[in-house]
PDB file of C-alpha atoms and ligand atoms in Angstrom:
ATOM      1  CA  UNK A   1       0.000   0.000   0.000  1.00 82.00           C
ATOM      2  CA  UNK A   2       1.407   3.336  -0.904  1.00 94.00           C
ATOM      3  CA  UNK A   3       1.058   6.251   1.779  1.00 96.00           C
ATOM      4  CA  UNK A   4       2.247   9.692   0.833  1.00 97.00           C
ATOM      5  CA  UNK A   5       3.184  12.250   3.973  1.00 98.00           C
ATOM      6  CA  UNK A   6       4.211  16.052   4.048  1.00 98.00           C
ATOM      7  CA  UNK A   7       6.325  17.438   6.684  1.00 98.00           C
ATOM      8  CA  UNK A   8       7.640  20.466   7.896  1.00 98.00           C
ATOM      9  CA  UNK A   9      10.461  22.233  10.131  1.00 98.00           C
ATOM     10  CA  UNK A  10      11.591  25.831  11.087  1.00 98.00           C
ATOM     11  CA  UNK A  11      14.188  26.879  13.369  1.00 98.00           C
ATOM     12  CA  UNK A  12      15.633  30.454  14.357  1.00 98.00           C
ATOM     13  CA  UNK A  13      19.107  30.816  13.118  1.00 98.00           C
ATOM     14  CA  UNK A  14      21.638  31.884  15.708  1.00 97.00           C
ATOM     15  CA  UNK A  15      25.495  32.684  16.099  1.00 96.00           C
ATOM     16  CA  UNK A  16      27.321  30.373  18.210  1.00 91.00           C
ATOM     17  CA  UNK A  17      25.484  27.378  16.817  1.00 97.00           C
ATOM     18  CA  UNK A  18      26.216  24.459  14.564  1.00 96.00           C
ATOM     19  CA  UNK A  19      24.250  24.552  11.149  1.00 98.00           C
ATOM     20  CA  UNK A  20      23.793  21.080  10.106  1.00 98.00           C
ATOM     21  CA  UNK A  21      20.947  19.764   7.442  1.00 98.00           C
ATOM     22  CA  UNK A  22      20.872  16.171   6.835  1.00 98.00           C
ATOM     23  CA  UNK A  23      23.496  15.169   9.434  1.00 98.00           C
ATOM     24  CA  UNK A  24      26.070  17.361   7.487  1.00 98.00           C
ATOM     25  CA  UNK A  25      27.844  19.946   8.969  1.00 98.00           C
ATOM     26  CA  UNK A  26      27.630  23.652   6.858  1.00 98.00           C
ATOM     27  CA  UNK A  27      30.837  25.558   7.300  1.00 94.00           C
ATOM     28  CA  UNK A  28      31.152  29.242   8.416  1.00 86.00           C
ATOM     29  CA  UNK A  29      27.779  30.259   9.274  1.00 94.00           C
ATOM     30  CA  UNK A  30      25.345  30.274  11.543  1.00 96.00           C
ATOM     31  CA  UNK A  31      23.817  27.705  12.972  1.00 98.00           C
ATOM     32  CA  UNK A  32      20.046  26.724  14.159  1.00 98.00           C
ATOM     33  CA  UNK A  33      18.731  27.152  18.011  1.00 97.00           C
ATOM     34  CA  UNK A  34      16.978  23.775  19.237  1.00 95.00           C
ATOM     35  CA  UNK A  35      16.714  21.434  22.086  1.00 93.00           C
ATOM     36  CA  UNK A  36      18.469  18.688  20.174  1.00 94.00           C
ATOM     37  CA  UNK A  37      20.911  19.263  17.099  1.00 96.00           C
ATOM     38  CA  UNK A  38      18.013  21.028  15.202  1.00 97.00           C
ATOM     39  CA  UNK A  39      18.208  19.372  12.237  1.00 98.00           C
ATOM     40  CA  UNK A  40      15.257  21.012  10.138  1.00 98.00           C
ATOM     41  CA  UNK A  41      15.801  18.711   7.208  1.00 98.00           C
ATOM     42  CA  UNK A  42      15.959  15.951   9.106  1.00 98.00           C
ATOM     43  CA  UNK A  43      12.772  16.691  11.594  1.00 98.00           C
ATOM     44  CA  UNK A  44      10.874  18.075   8.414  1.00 98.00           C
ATOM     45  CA  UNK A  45      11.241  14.077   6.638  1.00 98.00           C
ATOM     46  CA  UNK A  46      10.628  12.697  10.348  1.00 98.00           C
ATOM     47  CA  UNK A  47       7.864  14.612  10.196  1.00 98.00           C
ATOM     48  CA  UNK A  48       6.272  13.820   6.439  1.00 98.00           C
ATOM     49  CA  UNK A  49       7.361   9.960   7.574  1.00 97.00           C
ATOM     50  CA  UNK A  50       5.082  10.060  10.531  1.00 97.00           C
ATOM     51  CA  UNK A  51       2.450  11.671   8.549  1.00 97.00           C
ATOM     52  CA  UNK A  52       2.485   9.290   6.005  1.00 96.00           C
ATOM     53  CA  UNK A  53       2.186   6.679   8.937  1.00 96.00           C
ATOM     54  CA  UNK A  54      -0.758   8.861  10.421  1.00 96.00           C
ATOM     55  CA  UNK A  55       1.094   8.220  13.656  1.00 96.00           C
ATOM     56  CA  UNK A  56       1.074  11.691  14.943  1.00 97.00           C
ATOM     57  CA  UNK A  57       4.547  14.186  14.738  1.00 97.00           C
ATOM     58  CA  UNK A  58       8.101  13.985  15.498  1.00 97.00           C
ATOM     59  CA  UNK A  59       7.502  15.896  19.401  1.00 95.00           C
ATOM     60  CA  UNK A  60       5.088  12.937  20.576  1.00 95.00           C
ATOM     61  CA  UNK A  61       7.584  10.418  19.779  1.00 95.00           C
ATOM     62  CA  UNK A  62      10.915  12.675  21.140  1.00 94.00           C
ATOM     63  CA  UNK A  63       9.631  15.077  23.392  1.00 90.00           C
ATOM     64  CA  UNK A  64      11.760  18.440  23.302  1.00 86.00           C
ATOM     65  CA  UNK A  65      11.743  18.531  27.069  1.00 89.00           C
ATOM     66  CA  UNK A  66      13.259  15.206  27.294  1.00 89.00           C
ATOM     67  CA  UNK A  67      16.707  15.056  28.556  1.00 90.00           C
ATOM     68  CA  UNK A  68      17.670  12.495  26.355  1.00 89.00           C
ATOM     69  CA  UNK A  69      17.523  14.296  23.599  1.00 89.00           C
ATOM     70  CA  UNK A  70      19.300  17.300  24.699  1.00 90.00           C
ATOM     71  CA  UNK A  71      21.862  17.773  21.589  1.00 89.00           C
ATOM     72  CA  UNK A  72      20.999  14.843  20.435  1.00 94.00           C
ATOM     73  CA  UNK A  73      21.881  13.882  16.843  1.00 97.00           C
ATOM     74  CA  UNK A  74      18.833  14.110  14.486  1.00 97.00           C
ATOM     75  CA  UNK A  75      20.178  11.485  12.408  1.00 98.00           C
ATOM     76  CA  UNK A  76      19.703   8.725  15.524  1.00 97.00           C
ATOM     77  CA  UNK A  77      15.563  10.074  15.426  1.00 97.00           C
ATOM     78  CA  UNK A  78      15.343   9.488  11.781  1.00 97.00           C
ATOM     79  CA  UNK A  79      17.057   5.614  11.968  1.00 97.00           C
ATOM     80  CA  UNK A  80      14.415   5.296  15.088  1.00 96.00           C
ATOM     81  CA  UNK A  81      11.132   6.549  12.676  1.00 96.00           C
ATOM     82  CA  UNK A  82      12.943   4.156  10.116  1.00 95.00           C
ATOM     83  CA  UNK A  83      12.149   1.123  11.713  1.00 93.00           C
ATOM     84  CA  UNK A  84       8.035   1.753  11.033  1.00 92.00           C
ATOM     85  CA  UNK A  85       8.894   1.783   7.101  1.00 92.00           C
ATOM     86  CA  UNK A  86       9.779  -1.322   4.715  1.00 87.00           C
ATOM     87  CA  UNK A  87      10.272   0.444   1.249  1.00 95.00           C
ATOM     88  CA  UNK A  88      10.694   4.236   0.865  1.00 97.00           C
ATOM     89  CA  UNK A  89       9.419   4.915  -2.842  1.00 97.00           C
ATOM     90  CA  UNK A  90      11.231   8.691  -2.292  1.00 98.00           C
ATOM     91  CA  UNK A  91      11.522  11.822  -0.887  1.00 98.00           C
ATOM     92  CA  UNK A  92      11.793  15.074  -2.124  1.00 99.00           C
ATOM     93  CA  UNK A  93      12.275  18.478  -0.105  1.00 99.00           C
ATOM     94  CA  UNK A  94      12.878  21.964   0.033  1.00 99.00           C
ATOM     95  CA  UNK A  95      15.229  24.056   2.024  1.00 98.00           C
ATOM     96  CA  UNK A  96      14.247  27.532   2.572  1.00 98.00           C
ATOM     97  CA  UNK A  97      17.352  29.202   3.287  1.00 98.00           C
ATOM     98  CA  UNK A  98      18.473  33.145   2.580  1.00 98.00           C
ATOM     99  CA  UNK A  99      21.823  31.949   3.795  1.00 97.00           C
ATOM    100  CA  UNK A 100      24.353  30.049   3.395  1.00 97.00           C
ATOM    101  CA  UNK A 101      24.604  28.470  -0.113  1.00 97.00           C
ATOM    102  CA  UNK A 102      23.569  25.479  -0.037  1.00 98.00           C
ATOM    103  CA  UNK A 103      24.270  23.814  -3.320  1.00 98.00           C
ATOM    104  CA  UNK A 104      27.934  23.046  -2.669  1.00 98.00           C
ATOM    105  CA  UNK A 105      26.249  20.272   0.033  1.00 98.00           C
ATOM    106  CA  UNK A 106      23.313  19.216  -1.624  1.00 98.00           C
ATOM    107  CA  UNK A 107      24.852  15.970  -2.938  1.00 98.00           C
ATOM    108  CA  UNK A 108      26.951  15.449   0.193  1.00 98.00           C
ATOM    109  CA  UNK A 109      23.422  16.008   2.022  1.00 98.00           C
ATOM    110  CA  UNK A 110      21.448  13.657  -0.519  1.00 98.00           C
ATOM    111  CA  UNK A 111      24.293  10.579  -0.087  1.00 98.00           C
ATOM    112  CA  UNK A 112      24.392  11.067   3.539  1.00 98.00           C
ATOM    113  CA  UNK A 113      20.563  10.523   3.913  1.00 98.00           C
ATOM    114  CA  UNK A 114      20.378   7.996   1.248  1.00 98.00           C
ATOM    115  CA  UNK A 115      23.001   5.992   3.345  1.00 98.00           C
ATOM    116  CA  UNK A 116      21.283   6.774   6.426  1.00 98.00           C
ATOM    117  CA  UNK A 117      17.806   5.612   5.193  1.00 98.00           C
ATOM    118  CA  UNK A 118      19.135   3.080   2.932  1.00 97.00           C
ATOM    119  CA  UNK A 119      18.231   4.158  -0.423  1.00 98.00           C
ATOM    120  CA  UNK A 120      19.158   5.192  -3.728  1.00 98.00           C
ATOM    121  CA  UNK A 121      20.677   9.347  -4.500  1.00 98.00           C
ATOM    122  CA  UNK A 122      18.012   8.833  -6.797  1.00 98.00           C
ATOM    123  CA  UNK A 123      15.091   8.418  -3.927  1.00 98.00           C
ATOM    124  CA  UNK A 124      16.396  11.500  -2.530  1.00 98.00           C
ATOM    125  CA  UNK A 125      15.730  15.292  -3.805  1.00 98.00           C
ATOM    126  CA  UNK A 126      17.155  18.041  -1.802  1.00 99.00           C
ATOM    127  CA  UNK A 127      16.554  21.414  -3.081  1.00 98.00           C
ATOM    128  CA  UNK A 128      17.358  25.005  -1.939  1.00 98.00           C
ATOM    129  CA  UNK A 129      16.002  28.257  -2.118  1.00 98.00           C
ATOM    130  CA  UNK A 130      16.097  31.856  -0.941  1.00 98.00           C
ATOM    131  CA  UNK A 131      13.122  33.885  -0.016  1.00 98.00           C
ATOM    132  CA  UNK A 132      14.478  36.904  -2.321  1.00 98.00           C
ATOM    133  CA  UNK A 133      15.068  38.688   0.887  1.00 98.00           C
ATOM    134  CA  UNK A 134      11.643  38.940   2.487  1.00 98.00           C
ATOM    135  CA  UNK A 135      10.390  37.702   5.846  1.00 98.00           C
ATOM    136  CA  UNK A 136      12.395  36.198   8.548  1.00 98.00           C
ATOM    137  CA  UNK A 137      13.736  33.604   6.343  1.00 98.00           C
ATOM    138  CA  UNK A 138      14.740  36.333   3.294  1.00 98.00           C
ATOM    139  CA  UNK A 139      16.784  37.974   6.777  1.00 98.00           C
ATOM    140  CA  UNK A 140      18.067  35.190   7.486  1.00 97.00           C
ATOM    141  CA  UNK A 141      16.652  34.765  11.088  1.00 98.00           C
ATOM    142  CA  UNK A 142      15.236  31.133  10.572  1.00 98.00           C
ATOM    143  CA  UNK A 143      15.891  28.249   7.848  1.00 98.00           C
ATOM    144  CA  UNK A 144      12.113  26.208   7.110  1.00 98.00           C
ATOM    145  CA  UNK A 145      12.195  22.512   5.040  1.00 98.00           C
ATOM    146  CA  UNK A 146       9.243  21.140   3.515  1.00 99.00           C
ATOM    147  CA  UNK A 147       9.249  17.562   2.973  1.00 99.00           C
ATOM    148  CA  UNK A 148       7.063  15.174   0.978  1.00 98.00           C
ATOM    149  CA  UNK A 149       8.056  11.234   1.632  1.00 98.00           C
ATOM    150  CA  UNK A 150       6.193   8.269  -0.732  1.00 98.00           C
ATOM    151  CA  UNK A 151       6.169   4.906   1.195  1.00 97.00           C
ATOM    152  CA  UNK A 152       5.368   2.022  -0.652  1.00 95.00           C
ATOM    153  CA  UNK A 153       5.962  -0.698   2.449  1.00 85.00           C
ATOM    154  CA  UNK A 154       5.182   0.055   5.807  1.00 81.00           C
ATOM    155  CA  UNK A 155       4.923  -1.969   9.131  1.00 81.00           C
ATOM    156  CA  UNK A 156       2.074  -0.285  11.611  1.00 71.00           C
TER     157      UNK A 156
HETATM  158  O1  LIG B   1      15.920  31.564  -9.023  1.00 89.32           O
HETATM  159  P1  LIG B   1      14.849  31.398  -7.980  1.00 89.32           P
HETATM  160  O2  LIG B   1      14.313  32.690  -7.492  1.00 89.32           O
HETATM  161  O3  LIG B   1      13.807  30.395  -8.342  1.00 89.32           O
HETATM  162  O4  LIG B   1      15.608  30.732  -6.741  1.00 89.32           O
HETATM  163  P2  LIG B   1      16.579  31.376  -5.660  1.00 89.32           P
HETATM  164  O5  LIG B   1      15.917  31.317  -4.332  1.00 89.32           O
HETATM  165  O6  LIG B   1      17.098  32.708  -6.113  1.00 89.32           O
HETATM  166  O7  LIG B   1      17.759  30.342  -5.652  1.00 89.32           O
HETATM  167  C1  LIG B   1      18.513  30.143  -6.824  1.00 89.32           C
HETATM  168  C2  LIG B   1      19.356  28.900  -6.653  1.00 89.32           C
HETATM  169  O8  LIG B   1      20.326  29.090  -5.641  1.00 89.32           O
HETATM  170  C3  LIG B   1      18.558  27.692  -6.211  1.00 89.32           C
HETATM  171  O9  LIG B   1      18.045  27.015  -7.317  1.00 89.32           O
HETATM  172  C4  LIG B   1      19.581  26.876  -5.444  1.00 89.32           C
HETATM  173  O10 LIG B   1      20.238  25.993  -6.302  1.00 89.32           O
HETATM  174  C5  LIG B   1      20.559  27.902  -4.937  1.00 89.32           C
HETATM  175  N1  LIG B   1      20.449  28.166  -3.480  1.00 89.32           N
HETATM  176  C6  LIG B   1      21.462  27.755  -2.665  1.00 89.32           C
HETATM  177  O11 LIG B   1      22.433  27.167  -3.126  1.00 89.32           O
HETATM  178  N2  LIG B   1      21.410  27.998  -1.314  1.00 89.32           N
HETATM  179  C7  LIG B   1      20.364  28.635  -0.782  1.00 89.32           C
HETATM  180  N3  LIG B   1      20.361  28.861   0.536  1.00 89.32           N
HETATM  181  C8  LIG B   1      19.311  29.054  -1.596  1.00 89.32           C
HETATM  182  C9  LIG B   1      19.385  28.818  -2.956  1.00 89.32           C
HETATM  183 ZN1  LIG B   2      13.254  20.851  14.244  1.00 89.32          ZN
END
């Protein structure tokens, strides 16, 4: 049975913080404010993965006042929300980002989630793009990622 899921992420973007998207690491910038690593791409595919489950969204399944997952690595929560899925069909998502550049990582970012979630670089679209300057994104305050997942297997 196929189930299709949309998910979404936003996080203010601070100095003094790590930026990382898909479990990579974005040089010489700054970095996203969160309880855990703040991961938007990751939480935004967490996110369309649980929708497409119908089992509710990434904060009743890691609570972000839970200890545990103080700093944690995003990466770990998306292997965990990989265990409820048999065959991803793909993914495809978009980065909302004023700053940095993105598309020296995009293929470092696709490979590392396609290892993660053990696909093809084919199953996995990552796009960026700015918000020509306007809002809090286009100031580069926050960085948003929408995320649309296809599952084609799944276990619950
Ligand atoms: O040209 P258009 O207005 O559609 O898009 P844009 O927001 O100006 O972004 C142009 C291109 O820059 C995108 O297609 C991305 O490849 C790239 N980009 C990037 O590398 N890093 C970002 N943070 C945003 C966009
Ligand atoms: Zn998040």
């Amino acid at each position: 049975m196929y189930r299709i899921g949309q998910g979404f992420d936003i996080h203010q973007l601070v100095e003094e913080r790590d930026l990382i998207l898909g479990g990579v690491r974005i040089e010489n910038c700054k970095g996203l404010l969160g309880h855990s690593d703040a991961d938007a791409l990751c939480h935004a595919i967490i996110d369309a993965m649980l929708g497409a489950l119908a089992l509710g969204d990434i904060g009743m399944h890691f609570p972000d006042d839970d200890p545990q997952y103080y700093g944690c690595d995003s990466t770990e929560l998306l292997k965990d929300v990989l265990y409820l899925v048999i065959k991803i069909g793909n993914i495809d998502c978009t980065i909302k980002a004023q700053t940095p550049k993105l598309s020296p990582y995009i293929d470092e970012i696709r490979s590392n989630l396609a290892n993660i979630l053990k696909i093809r670089m084919n199953q996995i679209s990552v796009k960026a793009k700015t918000m020509e300057g306007m809002g809090p994104i286009g100031e580069s305050k926050a960085i948003a990622v929408d995320a649309v997942v296809l599952l084609e297997e799944i276990i619950v």
